[in-house]
PDB file of C-alpha atoms in Angstrom:
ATOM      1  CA  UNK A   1      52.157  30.741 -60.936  1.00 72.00           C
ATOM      2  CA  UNK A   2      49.288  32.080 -62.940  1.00 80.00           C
ATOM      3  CA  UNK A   3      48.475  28.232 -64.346  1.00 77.00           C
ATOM      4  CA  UNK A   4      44.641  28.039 -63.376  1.00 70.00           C
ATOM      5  CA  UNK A   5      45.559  26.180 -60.064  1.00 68.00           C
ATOM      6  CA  UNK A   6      45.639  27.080 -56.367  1.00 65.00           C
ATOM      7  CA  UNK A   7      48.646  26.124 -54.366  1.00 63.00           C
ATOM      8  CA  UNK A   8      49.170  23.127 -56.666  1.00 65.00           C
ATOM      9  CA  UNK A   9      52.218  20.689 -55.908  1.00 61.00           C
ATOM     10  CA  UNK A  10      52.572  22.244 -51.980  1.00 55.00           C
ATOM     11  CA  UNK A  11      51.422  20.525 -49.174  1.00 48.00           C
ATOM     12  CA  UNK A  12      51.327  21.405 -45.283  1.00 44.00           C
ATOM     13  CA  UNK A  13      49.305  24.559 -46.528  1.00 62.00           C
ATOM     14  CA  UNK A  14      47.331  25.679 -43.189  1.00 66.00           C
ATOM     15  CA  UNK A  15      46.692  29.284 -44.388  1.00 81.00           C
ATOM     16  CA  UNK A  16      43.392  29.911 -45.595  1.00 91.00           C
ATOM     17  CA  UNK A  17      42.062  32.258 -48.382  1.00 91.00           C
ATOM     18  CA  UNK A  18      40.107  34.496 -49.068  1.00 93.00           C
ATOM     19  CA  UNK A  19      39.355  36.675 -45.679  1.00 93.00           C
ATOM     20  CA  UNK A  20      35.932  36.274 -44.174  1.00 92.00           C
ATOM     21  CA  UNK A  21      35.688  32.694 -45.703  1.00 93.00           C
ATOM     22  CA  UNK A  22      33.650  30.449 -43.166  1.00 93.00           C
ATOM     23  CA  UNK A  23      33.746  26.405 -42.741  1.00 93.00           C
ATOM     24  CA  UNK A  24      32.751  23.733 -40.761  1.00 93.00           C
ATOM     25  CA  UNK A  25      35.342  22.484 -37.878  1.00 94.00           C
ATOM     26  CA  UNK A  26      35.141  19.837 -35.329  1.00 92.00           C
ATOM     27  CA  UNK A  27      37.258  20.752 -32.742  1.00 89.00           C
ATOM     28  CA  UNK A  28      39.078  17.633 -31.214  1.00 92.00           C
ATOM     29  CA  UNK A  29      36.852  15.261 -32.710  1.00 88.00           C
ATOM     30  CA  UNK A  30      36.214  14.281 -35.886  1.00 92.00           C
ATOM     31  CA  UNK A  31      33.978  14.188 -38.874  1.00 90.00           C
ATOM     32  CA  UNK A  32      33.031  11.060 -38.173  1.00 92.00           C
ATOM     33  CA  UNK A  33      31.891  11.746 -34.110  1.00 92.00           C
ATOM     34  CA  UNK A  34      30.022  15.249 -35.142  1.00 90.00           C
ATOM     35  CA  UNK A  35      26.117  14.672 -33.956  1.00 91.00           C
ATOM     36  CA  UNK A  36      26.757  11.449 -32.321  1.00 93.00           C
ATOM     37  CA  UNK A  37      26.701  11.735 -28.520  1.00 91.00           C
ATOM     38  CA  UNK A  38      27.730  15.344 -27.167  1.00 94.00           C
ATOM     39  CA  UNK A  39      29.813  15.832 -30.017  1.00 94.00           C
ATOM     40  CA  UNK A  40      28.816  18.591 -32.810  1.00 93.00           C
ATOM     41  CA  UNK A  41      30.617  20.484 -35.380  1.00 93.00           C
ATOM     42  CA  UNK A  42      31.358  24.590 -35.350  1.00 93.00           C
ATOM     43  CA  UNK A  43      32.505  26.835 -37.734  1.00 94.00           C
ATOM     44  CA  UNK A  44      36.002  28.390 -38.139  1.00 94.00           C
ATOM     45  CA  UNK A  45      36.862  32.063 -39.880  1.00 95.00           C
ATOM     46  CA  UNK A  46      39.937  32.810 -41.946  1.00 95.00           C
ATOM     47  CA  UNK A  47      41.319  35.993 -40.718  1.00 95.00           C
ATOM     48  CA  UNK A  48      43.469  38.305 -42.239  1.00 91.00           C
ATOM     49  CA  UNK A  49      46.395  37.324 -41.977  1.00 92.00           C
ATOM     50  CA  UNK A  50      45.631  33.811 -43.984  1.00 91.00           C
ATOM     51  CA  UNK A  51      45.401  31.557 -40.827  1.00 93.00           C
ATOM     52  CA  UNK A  52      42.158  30.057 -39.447  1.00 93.00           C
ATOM     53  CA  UNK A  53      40.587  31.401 -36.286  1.00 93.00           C
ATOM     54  CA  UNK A  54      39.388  29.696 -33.793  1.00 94.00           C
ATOM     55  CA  UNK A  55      37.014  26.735 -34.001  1.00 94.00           C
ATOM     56  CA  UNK A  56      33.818  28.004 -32.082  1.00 93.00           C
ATOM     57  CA  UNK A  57      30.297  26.041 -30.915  1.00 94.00           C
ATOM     58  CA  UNK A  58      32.316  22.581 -32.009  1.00 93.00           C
ATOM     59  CA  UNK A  59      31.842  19.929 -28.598  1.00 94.00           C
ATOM     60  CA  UNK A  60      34.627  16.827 -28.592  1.00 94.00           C
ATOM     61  CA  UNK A  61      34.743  13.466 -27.502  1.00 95.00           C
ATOM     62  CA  UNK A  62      35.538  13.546 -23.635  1.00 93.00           C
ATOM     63  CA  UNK A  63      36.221  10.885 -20.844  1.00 91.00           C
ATOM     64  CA  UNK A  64      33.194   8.727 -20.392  1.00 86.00           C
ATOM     65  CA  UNK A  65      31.537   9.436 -16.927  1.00 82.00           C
ATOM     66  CA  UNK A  66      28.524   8.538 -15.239  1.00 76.00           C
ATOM     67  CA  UNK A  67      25.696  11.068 -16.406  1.00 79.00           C
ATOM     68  CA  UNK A  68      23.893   9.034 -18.726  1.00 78.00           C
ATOM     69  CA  UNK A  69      25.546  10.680 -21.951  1.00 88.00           C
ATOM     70  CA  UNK A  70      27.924   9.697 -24.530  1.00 90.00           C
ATOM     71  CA  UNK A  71      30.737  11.620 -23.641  1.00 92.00           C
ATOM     72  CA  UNK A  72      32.788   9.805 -25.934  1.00 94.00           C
ATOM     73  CA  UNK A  73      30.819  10.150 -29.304  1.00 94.00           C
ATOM     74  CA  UNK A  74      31.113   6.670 -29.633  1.00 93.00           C
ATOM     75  CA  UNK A  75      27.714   6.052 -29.850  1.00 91.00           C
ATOM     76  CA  UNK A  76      27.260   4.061 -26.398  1.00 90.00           C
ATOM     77  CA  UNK A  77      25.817   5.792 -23.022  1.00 86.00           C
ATOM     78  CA  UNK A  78      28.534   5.002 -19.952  1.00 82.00           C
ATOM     79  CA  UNK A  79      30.241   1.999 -21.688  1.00 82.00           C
ATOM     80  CA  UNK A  80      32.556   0.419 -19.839  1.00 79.00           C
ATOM     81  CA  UNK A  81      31.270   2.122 -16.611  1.00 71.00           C
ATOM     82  CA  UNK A  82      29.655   0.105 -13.454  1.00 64.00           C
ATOM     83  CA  UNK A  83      27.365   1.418 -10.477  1.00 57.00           C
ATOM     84  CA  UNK A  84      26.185   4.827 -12.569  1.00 70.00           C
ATOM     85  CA  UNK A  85      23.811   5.855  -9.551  1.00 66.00           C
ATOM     86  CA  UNK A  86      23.547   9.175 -11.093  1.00 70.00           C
ATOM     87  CA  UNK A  87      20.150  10.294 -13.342  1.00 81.00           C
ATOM     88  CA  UNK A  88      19.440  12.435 -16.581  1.00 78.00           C
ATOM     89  CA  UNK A  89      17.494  14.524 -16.929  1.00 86.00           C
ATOM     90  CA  UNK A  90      16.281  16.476 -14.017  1.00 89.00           C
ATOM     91  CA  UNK A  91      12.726  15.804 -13.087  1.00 92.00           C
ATOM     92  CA  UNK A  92      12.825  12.383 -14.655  1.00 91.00           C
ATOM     93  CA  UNK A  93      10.802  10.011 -12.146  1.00 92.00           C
ATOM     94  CA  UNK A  94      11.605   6.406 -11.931  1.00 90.00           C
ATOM     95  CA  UNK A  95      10.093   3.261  -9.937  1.00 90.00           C
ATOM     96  CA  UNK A  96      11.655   2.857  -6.741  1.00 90.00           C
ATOM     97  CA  UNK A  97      11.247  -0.071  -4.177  1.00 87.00           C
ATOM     98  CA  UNK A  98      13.404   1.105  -0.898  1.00 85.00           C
ATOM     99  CA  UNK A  99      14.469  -1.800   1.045  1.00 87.00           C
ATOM    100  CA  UNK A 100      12.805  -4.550  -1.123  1.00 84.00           C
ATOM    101  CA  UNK A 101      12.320  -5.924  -4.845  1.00 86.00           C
ATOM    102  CA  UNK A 102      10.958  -5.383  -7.662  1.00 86.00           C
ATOM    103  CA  UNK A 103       9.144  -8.852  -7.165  1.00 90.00           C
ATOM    104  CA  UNK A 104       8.183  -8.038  -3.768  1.00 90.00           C
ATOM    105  CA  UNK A 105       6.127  -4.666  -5.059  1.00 88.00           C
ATOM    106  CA  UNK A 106       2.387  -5.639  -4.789  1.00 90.00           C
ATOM    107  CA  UNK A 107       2.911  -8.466  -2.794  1.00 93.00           C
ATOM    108  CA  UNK A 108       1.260  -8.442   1.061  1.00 92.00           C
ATOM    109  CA  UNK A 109       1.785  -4.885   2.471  1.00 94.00           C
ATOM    110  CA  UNK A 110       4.512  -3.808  -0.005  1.00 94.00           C
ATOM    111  CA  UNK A 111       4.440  -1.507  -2.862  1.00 93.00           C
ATOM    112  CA  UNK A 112       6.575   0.486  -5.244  1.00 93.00           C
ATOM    113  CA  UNK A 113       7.380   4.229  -5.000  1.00 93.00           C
ATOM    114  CA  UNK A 114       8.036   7.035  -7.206  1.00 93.00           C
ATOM    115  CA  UNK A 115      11.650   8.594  -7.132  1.00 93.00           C
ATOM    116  CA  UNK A 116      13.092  12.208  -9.057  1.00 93.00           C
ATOM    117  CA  UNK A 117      16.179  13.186 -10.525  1.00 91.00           C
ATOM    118  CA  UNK A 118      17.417  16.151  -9.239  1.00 90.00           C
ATOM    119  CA  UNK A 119      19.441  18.954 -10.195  1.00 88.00           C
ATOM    120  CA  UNK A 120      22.827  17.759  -8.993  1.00 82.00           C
ATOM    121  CA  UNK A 121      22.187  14.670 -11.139  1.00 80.00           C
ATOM    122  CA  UNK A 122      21.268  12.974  -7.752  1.00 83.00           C
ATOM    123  CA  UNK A 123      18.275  10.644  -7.709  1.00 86.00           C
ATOM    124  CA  UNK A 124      15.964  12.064  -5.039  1.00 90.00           C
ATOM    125  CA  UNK A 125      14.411  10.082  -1.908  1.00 92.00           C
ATOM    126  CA  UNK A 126      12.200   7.153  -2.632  1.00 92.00           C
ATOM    127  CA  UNK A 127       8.686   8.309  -1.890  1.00 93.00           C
ATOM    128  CA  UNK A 128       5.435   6.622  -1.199  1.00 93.00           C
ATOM    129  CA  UNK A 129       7.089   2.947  -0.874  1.00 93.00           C
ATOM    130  CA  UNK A 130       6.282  -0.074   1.543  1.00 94.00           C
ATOM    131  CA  UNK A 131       8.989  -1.965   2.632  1.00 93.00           C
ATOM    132  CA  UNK A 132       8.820  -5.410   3.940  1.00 93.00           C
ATOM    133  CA  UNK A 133       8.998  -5.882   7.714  1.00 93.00           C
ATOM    134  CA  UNK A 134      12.075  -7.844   8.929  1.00 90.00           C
ATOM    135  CA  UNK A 135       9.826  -9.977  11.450  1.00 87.00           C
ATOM    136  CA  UNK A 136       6.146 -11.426  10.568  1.00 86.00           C
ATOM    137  CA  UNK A 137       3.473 -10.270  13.046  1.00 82.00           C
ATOM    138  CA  UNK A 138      -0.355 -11.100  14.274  1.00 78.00           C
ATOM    139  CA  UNK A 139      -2.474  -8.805  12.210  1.00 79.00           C
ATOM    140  CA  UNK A 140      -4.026 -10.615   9.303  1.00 80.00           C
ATOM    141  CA  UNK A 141      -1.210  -9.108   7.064  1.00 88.00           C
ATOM    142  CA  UNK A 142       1.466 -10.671   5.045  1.00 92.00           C
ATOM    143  CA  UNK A 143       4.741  -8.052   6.618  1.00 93.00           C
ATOM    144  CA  UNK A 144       7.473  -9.742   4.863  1.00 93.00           C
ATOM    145  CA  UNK A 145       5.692 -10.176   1.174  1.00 94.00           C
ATOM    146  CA  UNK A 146       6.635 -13.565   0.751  1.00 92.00           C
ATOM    147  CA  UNK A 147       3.018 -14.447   0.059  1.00 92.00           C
ATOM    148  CA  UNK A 148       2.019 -15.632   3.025  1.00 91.00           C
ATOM    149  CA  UNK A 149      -0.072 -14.012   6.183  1.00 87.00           C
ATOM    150  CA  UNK A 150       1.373 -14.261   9.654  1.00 82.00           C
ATOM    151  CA  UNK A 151       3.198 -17.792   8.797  1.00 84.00           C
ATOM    152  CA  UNK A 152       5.245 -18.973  11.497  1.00 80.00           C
ATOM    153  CA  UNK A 153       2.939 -17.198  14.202  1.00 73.00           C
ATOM    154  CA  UNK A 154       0.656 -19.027  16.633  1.00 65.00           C
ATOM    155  CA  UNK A 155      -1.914 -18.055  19.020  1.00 59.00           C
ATOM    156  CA  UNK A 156      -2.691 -14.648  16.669  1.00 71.00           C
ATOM    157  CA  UNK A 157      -5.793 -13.532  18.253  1.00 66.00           C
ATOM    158  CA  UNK A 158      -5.890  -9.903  17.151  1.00 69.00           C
ATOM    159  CA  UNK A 159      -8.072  -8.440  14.689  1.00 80.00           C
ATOM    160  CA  UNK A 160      -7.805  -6.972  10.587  1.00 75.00           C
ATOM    161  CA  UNK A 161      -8.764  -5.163   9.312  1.00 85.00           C
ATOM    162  CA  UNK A 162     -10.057  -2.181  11.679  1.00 87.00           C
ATOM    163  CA  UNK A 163     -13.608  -1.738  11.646  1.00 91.00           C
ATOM    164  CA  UNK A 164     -14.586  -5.394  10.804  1.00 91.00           C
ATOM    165  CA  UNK A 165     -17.273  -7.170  13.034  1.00 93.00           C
ATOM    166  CA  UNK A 166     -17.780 -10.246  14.598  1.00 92.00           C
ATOM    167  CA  UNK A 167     -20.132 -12.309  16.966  1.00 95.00           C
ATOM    168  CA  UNK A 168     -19.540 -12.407  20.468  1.00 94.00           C
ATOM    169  CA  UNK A 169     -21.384 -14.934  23.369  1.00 96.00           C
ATOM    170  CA  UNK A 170     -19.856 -16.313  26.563  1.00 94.00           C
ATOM    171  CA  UNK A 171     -21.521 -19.234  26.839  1.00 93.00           C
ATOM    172  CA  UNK A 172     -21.799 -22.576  24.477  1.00 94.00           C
ATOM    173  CA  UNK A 173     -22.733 -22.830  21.074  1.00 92.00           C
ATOM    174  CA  UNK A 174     -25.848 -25.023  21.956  1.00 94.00           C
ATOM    175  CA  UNK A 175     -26.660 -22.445  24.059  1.00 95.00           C
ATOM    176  CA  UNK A 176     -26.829 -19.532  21.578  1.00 95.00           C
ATOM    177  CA  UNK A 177     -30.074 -18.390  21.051  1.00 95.00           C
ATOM    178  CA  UNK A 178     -31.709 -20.398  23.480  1.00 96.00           C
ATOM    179  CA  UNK A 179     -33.924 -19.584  26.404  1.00 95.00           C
ATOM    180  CA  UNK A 180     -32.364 -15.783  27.631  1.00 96.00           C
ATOM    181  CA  UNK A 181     -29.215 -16.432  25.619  1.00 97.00           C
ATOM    182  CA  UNK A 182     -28.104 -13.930  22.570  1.00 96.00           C
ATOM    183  CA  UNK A 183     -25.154 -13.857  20.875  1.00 96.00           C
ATOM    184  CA  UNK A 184     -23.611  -9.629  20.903  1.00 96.00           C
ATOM    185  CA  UNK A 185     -20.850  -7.843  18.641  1.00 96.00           C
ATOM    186  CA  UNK A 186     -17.699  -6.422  19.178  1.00 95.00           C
ATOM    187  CA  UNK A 187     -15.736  -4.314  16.878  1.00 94.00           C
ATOM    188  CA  UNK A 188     -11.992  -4.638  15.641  1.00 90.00           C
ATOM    189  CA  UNK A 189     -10.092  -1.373  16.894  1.00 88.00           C
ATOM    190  CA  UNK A 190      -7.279   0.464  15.102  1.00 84.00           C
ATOM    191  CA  UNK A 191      -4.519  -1.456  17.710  1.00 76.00           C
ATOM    192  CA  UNK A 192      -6.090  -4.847  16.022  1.00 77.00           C
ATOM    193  CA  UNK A 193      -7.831  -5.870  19.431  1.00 82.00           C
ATOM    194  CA  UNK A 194     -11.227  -6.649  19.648  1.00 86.00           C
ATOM    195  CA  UNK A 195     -13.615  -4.492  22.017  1.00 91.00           C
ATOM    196  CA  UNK A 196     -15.903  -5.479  24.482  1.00 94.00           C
ATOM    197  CA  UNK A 197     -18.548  -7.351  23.253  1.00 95.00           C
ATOM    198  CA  UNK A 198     -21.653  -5.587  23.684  1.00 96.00           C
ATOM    199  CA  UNK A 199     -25.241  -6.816  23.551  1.00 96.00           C
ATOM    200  CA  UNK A 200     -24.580 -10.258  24.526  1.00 97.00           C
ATOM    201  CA  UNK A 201     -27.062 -12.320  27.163  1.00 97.00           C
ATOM    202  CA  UNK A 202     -24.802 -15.082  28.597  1.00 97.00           C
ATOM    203  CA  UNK A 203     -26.052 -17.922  30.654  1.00 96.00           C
ATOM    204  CA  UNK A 204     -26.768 -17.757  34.150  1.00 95.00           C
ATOM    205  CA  UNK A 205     -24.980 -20.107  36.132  1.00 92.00           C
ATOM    206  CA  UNK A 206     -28.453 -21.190  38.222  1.00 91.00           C
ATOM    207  CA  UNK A 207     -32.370 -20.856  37.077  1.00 90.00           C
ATOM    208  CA  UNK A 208     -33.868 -18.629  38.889  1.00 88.00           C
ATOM    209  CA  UNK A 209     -38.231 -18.639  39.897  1.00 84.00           C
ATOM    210  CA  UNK A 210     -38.856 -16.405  36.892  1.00 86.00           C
ATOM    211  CA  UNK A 211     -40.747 -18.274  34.086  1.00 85.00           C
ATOM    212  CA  UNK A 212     -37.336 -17.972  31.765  1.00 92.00           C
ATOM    213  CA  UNK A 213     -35.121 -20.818  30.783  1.00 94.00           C
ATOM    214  CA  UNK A 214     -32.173 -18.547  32.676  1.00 95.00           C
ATOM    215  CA  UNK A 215     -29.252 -21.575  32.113  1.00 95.00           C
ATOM    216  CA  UNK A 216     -30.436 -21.588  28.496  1.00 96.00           C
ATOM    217  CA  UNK A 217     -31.053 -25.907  28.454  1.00 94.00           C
ATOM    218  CA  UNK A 218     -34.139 -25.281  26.376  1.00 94.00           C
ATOM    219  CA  UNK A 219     -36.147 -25.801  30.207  1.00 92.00           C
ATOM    220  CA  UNK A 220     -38.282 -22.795  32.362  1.00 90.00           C
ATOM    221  CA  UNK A 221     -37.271 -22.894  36.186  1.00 87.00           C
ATOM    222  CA  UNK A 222     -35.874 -26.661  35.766  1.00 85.00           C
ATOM    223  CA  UNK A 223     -34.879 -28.013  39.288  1.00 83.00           C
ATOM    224  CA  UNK A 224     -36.964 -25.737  41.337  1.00 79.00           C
ATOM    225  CA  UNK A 225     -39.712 -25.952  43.174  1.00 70.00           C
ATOM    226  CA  UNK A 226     -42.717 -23.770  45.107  1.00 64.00           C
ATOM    227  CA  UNK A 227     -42.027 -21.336  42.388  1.00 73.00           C
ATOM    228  CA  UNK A 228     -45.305 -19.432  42.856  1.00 66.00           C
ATOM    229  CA  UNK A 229     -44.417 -16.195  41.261  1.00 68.00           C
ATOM    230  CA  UNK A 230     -45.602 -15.048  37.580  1.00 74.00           C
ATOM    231  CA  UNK A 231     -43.810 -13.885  35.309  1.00 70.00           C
ATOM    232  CA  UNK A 232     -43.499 -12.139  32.623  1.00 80.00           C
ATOM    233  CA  UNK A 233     -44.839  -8.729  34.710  1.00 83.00           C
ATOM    234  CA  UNK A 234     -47.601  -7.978  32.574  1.00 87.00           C
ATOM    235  CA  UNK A 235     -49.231 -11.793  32.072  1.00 87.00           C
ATOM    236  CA  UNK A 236     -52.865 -12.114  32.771  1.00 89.00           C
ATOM    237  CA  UNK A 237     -54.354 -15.207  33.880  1.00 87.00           C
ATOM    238  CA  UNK A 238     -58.247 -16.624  34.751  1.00 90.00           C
ATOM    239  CA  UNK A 239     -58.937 -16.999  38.109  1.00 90.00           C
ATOM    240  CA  UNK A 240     -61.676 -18.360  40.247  1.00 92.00           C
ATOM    241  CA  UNK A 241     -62.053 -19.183  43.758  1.00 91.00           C
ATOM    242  CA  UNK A 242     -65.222 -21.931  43.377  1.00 91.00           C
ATOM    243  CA  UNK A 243     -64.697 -25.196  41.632  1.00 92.00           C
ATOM    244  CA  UNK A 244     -64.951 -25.832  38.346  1.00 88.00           C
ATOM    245  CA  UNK A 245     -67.953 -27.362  38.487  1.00 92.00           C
ATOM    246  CA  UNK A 246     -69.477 -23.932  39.708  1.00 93.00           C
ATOM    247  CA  UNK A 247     -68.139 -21.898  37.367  1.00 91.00           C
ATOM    248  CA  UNK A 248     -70.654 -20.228  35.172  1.00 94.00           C
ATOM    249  CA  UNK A 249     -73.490 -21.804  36.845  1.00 94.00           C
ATOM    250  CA  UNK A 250     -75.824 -19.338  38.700  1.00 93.00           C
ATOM    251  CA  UNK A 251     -74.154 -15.421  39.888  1.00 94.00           C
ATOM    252  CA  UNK A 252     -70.566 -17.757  38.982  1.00 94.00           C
ATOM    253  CA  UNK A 253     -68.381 -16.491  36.770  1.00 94.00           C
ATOM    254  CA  UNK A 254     -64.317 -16.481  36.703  1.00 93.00           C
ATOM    255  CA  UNK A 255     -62.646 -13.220  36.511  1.00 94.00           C
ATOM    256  CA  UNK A 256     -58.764 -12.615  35.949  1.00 92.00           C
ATOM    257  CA  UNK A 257     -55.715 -11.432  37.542  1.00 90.00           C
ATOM    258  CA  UNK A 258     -52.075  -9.743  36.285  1.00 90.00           C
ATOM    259  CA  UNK A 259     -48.980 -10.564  37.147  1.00 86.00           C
ATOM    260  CA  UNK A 260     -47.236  -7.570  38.952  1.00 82.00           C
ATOM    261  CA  UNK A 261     -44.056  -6.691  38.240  1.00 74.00           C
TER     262      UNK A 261
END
């Protein structure tokens, strides 16, 4: 009506003018929701026949699910969702702990692993975990990770861990190191046994005519008798067949003998 004003006094005017003009749309959604969550504005064309085209690029609210996203544009991730087992993005990694806790990580055998998200929005296997064992056993080790190594257990005579070393002798400690007596080693093997012990020099259960304290009682050839041997091969002793008296007195002299092996 030529008065300076553009559709002035109608409403309901959809229509758009001129041709070609461009604005900003949101879709389903709504001012308000455009950048929050997956929600974002696009842009709508007035064609030429004075209606508006499509609204293109704009993403609405949708129905919150679990893929850690706010579907909803309502500025919470899965509200009002439980049990989201899903993961975003892929090839996030995330502390894992298989069958146990997070309080039992780092605690006797047990430690955490590393788990990825992947493609399907799937978390991935846990990897390079410990789990607690369901039953304590005899190996030096706390199995369950409740703090506390082989509790319950008795008799535990195996070994931990592999390699370690330990003294090894048959006989008494008294006897240790006396007379023939030497303590040996043995070694703790992978299956947590001990070997044989090697090196060891136990006891002998009677003395023997030897010169040695054989029984290891701190006494050489005690209880026997007529023990005219020598020992050890080797020894060298004075020896003279005149009396003492004689004895480097005149041709006299001692000479010396060697005890044969």
């Amino acid at each position: 009506d030529c008065n300076g004003k553009v559709d002035d006094g109608l409403t309901d005017c959809e229509g758009c003018q001129p041709p070609g003009k461009r604005e900003i749309c949101f879709g389903t959604g709504t001012s308000k929701q455009a950048g929050v969550g997956i929600c974002k504005s696009g842009l709508r064309t007035c064609l030429g026949d004075g209606e508006w085209g499509a609204c293109e690029n704009a993403v609405g609210p949708e129905k919150e699910i679990c893929n850690g996203f706010d579907d909803d544009c309502n500025g919470k991730v899965d509200d009002g969702l439980k049990d989201c087992e899903g993961c975003q993005p892929p090839g996030k990694r995330d502390i894992c702990f298989g069958k146990g806790s997070a309080k039992q990580a780092g605690v006797g055998i047990c430690k955490s692993g590393f788990r990825v998200c992947l493609s399907n929005g799937e978390w991935g296997s846990c990897e390079g975990h410990i789990d607690p064992k369901d039953k304590e056993t005899c190996n030096g080790l706390d199995d369950n990770c409740d703090g506390q190594v082989d509790e319950g257990l008795t008799d535990c005579n195996g070994c931990q861990p592999p390699g370690a070393q330990q003294n090894c002798f048959a006989g008494t400690p008294t006897q240790q190191g006396v007379g023939i007596c030497k303590a040996g080693s043995q070694i703790c093997q992978a299956d947590g046994t001990w070997s044989t012990c090697e090196g060891a020099i136990n006891p002998k259960s009677a003395e023997e005519c030897n010169g040695l304290d054989d029984d290891c009682n701190g006494k050489v050839d005690d209880g026997l008798t007529n023990c005219n041997g020598c020992q050890p091969p080797g020894l060298r002793q004075t020896c003279f067949d005149g009396t003492s008296s004689q004895q480097n007195v005149g041709i006299c002299k001692a000479g010396s003998q060697i005890c044969q092996a």
